[in-house]
mmCIF file of C-alpha atoms and ligand atoms in Angstrom:
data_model
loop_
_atom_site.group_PDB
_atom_site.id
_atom_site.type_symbol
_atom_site.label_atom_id
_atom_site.label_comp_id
_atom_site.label_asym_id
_atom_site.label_seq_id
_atom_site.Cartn_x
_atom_site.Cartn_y
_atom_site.Cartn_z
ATOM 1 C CA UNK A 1 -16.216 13.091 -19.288
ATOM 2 C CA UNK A 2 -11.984 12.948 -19.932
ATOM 3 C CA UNK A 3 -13.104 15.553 -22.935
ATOM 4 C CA UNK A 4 -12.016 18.581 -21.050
ATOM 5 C CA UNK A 5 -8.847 18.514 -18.761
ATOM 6 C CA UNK A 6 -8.495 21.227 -15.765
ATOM 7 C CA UNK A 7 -4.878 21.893 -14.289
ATOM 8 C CA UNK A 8 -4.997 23.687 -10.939
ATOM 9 C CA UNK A 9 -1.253 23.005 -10.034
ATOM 10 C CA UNK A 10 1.312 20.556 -10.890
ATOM 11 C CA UNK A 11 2.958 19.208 -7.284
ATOM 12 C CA UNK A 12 6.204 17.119 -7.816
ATOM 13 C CA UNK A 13 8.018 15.492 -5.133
ATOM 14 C CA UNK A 14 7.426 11.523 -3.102
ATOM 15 C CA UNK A 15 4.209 10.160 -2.385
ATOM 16 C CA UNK A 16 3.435 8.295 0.414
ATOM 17 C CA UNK A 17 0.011 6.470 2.024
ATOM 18 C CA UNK A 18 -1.227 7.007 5.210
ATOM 19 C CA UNK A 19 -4.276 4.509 6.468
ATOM 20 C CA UNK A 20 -6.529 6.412 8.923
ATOM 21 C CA UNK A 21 -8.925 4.256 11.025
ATOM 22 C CA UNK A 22 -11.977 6.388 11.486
ATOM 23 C CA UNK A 23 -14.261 6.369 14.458
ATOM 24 C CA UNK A 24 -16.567 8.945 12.989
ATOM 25 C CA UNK A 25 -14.988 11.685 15.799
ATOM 26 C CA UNK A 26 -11.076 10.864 15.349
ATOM 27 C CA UNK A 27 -8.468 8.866 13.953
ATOM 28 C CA UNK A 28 -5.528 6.853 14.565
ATOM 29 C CA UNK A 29 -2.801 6.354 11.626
ATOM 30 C CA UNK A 30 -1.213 2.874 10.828
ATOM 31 C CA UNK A 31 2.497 2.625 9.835
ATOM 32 C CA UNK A 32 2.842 4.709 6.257
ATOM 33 C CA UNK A 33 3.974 3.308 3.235
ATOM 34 C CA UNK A 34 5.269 4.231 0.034
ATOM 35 C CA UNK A 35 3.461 2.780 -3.321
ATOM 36 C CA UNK A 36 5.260 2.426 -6.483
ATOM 37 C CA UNK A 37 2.736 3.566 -9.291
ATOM 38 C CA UNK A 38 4.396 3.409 -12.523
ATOM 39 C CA UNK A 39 4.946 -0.079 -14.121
ATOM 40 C CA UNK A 40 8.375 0.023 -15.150
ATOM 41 C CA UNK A 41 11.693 0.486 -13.094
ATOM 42 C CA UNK A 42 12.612 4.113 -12.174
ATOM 43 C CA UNK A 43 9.372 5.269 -12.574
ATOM 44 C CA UNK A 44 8.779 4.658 -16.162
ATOM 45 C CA UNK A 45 5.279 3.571 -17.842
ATOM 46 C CA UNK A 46 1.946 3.858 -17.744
ATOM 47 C CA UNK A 47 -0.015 4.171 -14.392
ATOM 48 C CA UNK A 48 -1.271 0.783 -12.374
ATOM 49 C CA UNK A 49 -2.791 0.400 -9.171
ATOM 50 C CA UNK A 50 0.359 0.202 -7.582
ATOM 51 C CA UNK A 51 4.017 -1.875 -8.379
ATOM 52 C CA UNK A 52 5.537 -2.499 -4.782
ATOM 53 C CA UNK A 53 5.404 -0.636 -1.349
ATOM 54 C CA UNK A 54 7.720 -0.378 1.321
ATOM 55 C CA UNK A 55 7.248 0.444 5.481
ATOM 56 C CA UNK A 56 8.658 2.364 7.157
ATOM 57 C CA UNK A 57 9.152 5.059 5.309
ATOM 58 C CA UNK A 58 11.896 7.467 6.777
ATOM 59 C CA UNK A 59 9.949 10.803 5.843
ATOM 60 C CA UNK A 60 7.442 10.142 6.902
ATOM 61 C CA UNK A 61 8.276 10.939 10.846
ATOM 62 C CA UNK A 62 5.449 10.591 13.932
ATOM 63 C CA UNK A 63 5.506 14.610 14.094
ATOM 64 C CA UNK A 64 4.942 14.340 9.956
ATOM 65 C CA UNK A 65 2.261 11.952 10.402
ATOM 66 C CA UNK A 66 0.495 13.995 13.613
ATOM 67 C CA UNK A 67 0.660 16.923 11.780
ATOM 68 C CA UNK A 68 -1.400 14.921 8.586
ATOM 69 C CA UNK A 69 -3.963 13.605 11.383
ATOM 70 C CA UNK A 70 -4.356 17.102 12.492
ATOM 71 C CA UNK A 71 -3.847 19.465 9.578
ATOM 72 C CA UNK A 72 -6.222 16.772 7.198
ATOM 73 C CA UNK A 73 -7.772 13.698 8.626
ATOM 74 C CA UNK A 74 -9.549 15.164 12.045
ATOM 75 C CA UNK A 75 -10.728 18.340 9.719
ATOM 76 C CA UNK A 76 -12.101 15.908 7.373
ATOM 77 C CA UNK A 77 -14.093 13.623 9.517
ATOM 78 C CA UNK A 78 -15.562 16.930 11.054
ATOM 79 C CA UNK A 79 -16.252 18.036 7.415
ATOM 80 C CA UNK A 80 -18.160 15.038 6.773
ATOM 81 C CA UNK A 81 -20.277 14.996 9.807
ATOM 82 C CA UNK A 82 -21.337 18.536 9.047
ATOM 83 C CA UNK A 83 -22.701 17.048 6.343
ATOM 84 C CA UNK A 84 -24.307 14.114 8.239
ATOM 85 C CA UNK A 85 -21.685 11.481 7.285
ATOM 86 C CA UNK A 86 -20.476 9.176 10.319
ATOM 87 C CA UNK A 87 -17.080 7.884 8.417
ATOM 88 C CA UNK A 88 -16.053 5.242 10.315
ATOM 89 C CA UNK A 89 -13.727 2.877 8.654
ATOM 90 C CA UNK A 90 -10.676 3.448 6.636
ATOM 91 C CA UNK A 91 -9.293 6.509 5.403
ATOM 92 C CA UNK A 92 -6.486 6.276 2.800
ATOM 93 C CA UNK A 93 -4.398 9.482 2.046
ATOM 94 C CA UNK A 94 -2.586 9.571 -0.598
ATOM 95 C CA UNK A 95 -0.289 12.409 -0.035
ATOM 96 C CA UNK A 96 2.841 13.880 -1.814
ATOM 97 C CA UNK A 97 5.860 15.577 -0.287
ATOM 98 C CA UNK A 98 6.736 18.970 -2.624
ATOM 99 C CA UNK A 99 8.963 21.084 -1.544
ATOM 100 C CA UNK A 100 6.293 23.755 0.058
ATOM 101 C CA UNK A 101 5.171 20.639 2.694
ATOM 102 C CA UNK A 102 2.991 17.771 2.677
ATOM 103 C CA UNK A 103 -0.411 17.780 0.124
ATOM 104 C CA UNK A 104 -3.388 15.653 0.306
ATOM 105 C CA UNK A 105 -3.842 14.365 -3.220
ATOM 106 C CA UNK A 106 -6.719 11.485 -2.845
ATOM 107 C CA UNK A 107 -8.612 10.072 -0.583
ATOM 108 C CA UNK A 108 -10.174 6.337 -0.959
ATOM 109 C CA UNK A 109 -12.624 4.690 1.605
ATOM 110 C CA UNK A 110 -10.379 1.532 2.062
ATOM 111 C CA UNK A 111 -6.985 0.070 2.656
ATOM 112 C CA UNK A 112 -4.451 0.579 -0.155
ATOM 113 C CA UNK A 113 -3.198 -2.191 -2.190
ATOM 114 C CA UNK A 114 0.080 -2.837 -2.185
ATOM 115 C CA UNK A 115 0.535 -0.868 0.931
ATOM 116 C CA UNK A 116 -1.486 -3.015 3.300
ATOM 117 C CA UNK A 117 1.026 -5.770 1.862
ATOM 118 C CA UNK A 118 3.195 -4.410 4.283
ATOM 119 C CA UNK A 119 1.254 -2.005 6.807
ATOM 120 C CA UNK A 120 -0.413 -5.066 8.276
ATOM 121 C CA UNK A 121 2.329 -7.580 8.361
ATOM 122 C CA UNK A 122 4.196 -4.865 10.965
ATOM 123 C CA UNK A 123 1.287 -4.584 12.979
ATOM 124 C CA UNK A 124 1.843 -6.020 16.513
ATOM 125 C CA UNK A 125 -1.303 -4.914 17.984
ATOM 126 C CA UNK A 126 -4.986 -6.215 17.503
ATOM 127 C CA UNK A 127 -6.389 -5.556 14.294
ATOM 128 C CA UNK A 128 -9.698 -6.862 15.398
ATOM 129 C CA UNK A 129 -10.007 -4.816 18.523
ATOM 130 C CA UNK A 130 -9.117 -1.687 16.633
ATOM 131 C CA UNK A 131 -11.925 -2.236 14.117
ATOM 132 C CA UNK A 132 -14.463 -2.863 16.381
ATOM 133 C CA UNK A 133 -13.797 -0.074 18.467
ATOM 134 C CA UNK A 134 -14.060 2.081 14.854
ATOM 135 C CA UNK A 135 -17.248 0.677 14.412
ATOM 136 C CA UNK A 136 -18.587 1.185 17.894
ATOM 137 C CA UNK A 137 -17.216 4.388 17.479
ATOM 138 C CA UNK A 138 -14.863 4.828 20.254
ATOM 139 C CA UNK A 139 -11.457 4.379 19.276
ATOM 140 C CA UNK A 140 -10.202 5.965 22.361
ATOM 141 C CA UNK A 141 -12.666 4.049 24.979
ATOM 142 C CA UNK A 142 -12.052 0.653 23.035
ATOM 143 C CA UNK A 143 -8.555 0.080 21.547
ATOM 144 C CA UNK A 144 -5.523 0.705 22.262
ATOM 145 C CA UNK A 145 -3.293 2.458 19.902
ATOM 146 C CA UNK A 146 -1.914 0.311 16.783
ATOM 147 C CA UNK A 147 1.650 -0.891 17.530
ATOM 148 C CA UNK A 148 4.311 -1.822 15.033
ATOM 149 C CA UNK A 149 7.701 -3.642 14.666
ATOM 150 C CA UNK A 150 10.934 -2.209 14.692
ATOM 151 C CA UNK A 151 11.323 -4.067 11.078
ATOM 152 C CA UNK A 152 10.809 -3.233 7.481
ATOM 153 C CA UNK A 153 8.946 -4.713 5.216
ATOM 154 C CA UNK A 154 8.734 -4.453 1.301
ATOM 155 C CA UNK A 155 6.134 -6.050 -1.126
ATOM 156 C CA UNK A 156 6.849 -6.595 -4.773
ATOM 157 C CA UNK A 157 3.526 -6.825 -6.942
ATOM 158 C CA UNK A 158 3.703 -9.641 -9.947
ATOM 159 C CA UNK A 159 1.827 -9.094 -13.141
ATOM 160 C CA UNK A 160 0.576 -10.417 -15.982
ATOM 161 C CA UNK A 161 1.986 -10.037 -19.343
ATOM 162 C CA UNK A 162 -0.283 -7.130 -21.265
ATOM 163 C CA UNK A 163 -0.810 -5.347 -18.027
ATOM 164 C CA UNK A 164 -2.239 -2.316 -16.971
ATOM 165 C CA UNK A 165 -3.836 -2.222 -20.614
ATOM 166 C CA UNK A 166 -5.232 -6.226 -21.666
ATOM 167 C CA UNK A 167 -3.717 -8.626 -18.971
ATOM 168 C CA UNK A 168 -3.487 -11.482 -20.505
ATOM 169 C CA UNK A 169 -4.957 -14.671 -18.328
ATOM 170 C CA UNK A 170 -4.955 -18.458 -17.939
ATOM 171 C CA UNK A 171 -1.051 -18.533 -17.503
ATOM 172 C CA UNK A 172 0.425 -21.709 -15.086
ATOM 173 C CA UNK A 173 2.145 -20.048 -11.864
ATOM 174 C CA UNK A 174 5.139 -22.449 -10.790
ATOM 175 C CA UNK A 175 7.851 -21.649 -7.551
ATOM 176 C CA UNK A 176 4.458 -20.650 -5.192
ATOM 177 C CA UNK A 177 5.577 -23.244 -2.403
ATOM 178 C CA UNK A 178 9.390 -22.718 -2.659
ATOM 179 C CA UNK A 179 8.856 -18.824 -2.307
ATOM 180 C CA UNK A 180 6.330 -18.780 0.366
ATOM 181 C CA UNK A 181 8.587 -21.242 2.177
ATOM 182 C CA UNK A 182 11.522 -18.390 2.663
ATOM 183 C CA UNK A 183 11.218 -17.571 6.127
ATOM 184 C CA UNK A 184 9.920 -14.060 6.621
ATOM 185 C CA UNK A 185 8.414 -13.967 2.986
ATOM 186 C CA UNK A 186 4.303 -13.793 2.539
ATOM 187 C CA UNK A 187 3.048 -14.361 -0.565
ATOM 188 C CA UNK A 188 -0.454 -12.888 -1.275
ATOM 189 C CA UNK A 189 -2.434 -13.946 -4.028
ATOM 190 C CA UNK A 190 -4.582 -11.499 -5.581
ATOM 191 C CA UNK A 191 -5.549 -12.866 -9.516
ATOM 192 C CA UNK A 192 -4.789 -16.543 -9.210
ATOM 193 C CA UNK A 193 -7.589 -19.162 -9.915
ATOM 194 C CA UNK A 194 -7.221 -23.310 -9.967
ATOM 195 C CA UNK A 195 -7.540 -24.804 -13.522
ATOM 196 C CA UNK A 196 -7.145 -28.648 -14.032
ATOM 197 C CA UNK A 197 -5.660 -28.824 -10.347
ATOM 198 C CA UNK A 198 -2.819 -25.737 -11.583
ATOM 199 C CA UNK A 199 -2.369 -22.625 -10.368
ATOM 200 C CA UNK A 200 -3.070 -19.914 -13.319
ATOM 201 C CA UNK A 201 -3.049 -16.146 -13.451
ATOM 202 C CA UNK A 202 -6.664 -14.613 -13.460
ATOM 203 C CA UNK A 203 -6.106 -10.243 -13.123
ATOM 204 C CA UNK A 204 -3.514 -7.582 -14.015
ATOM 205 C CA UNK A 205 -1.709 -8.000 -10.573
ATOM 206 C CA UNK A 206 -1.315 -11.473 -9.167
ATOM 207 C CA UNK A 207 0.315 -11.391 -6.807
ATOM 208 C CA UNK A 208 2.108 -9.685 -3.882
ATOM 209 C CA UNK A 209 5.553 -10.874 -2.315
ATOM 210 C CA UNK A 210 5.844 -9.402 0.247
ATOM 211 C CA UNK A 211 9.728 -9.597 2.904
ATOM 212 C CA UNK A 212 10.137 -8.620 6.322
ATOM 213 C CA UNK A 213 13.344 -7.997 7.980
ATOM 214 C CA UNK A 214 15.407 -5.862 10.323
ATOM 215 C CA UNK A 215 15.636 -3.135 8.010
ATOM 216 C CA UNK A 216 14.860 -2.078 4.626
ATOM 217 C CA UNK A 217 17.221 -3.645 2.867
ATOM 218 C CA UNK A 218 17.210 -7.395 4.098
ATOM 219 C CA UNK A 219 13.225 -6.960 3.975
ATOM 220 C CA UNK A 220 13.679 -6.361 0.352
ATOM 221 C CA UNK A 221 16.497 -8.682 -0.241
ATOM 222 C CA UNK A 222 13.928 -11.480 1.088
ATOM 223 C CA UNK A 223 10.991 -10.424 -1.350
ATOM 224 C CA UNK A 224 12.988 -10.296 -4.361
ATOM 225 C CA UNK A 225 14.759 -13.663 -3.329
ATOM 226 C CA UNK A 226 10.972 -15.140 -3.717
ATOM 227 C CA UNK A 227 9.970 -13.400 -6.624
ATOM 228 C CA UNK A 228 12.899 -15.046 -8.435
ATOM 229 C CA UNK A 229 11.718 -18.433 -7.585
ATOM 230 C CA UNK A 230 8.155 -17.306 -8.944
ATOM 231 C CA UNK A 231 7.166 -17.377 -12.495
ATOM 232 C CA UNK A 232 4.595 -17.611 -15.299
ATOM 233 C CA UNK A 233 4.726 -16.457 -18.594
ATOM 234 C CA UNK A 234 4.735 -12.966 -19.205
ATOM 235 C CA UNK A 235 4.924 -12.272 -15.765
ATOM 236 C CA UNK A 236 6.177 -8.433 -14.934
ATOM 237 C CA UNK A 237 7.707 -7.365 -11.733
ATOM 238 C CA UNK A 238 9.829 -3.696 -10.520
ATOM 239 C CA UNK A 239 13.117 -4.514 -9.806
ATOM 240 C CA UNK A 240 13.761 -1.376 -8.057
ATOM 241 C CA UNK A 241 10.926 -1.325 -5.398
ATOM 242 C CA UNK A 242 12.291 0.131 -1.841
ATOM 243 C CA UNK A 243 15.907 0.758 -3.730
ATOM 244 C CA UNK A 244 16.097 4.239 -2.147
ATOM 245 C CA UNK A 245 13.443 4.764 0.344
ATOM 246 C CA UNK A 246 12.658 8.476 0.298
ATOM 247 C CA UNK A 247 14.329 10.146 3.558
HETATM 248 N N1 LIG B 301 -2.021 1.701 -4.069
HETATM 249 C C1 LIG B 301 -2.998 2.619 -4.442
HETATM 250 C C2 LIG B 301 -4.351 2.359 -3.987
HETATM 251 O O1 LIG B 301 -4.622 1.418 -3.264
HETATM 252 O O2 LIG B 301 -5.212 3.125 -4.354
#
């Protein structure tokens, strides 16, 4: 496997994540978001599981988003029940934006990470109701649709030092309280363990910082205000993440 490499097309252009919640029959989308895959600042670096996200995301429009549910998620799930599969759960679609429209390129059977860091946080309606009427199968009996804020929010992923390729572990985390403490500012914790009664690093990606405000920019000016107060050794962080959300 990785021995021989098969190029169908090259597609260039923004990516952005939809979360479907699957009934089996239909669909409803969450908020999107955009991830930030490369480690560095403007895109530079090797590949992680994802840098920092941002929601809303001005491309991506209700009519852009309808036309996804329609043109890709709905022919899906009826794809997969043809072949006796009753999806129900979420759908991630990782999509890009080239200039020729809107492609499809990966699906994963669960929420995205960063981008729930700040799908979720926007969500006004009842997460619980909507994934129990997913399960019963009967999204449009059940739930009502998924609501959102007016707001923004943006989540910046910390690292360890060495990571994506050897993340180095075991480093003390210090500023946890004083960042979590900023209003509108959730701090997730992803690799962080207790040793001797201290906070220490444990994965690649420790954490998530996520902001909420108003709008974009005030969202992001609140997660990067408590990533500064954060720190461990070696700890790596975009400085860039929501800069210019794609419009
Ligand atoms: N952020 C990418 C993923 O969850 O797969």
């Amino acid at each position: 496997a990785g021995r021989t490499l098969v190029i169908e097309e090259g597609l260039t252009g923004p990516e952005l994540s939809v979360l479907a919640i699957c009934d089996g029959h239909d669909a409803v989308a969450l908020a999107p978001a955009q991830d930030f895959k490369r480690l560095g600042d403007g895109d530079a670096g090797p590949n992680t599981g994802g840098m920092g996200a941002y929601s809303p995301v001005p491309l991506a429009t209700s009519a852009a988003v309808n036309d996804l549910m329609d043109t890709a998620v709905r022919p899906t799930l009826a794809a997969l029940r043809a072949r006796g599969i009753d999806y129900r759960g979420v759908l991630y679609c990782g999509l890009m934006y080239t200039p020729t429209g809107p492609r499809v390129l990966e699906y994963n059977v669960r929420f995205g990470d960063p981008e729930t860091q700040v799908v979720l946080p926007r969500l006004t309606s009842d997460l619980g109701a909507l994934l129990a009427a997913a399960a019963a199968g009967d999204l449009a009996g059940r739930a009502d649709r998924p609501t959102f804020d007016d707001g923004a929010a943006v989540t910046v992923v910390c690292a360890s030092e060495n990571y994506p390729t050897a993340p180095r572990t075991g480093d003390p985390i210090q500023g946890l309280a004083d960042a979590s403490a900023i209003d509108g500012v959730s701090v997730f914790a992803a690799g962080v363990g207790v040793q001797d009664g201290c906070l220490v690093t444990t994965g690649g990606r420790v954490l998530t910082v996520t902001g909420q405000g108003p709008t974009v920019s005030e969202a992001r000016r609140r997660a990067y205000e408590a990533v500064s107060m954060i720190s461990w050794p070696g700890m790596q962080y975009r400085t860039d993440i929501a800069a210019d959300p794609a419009g």
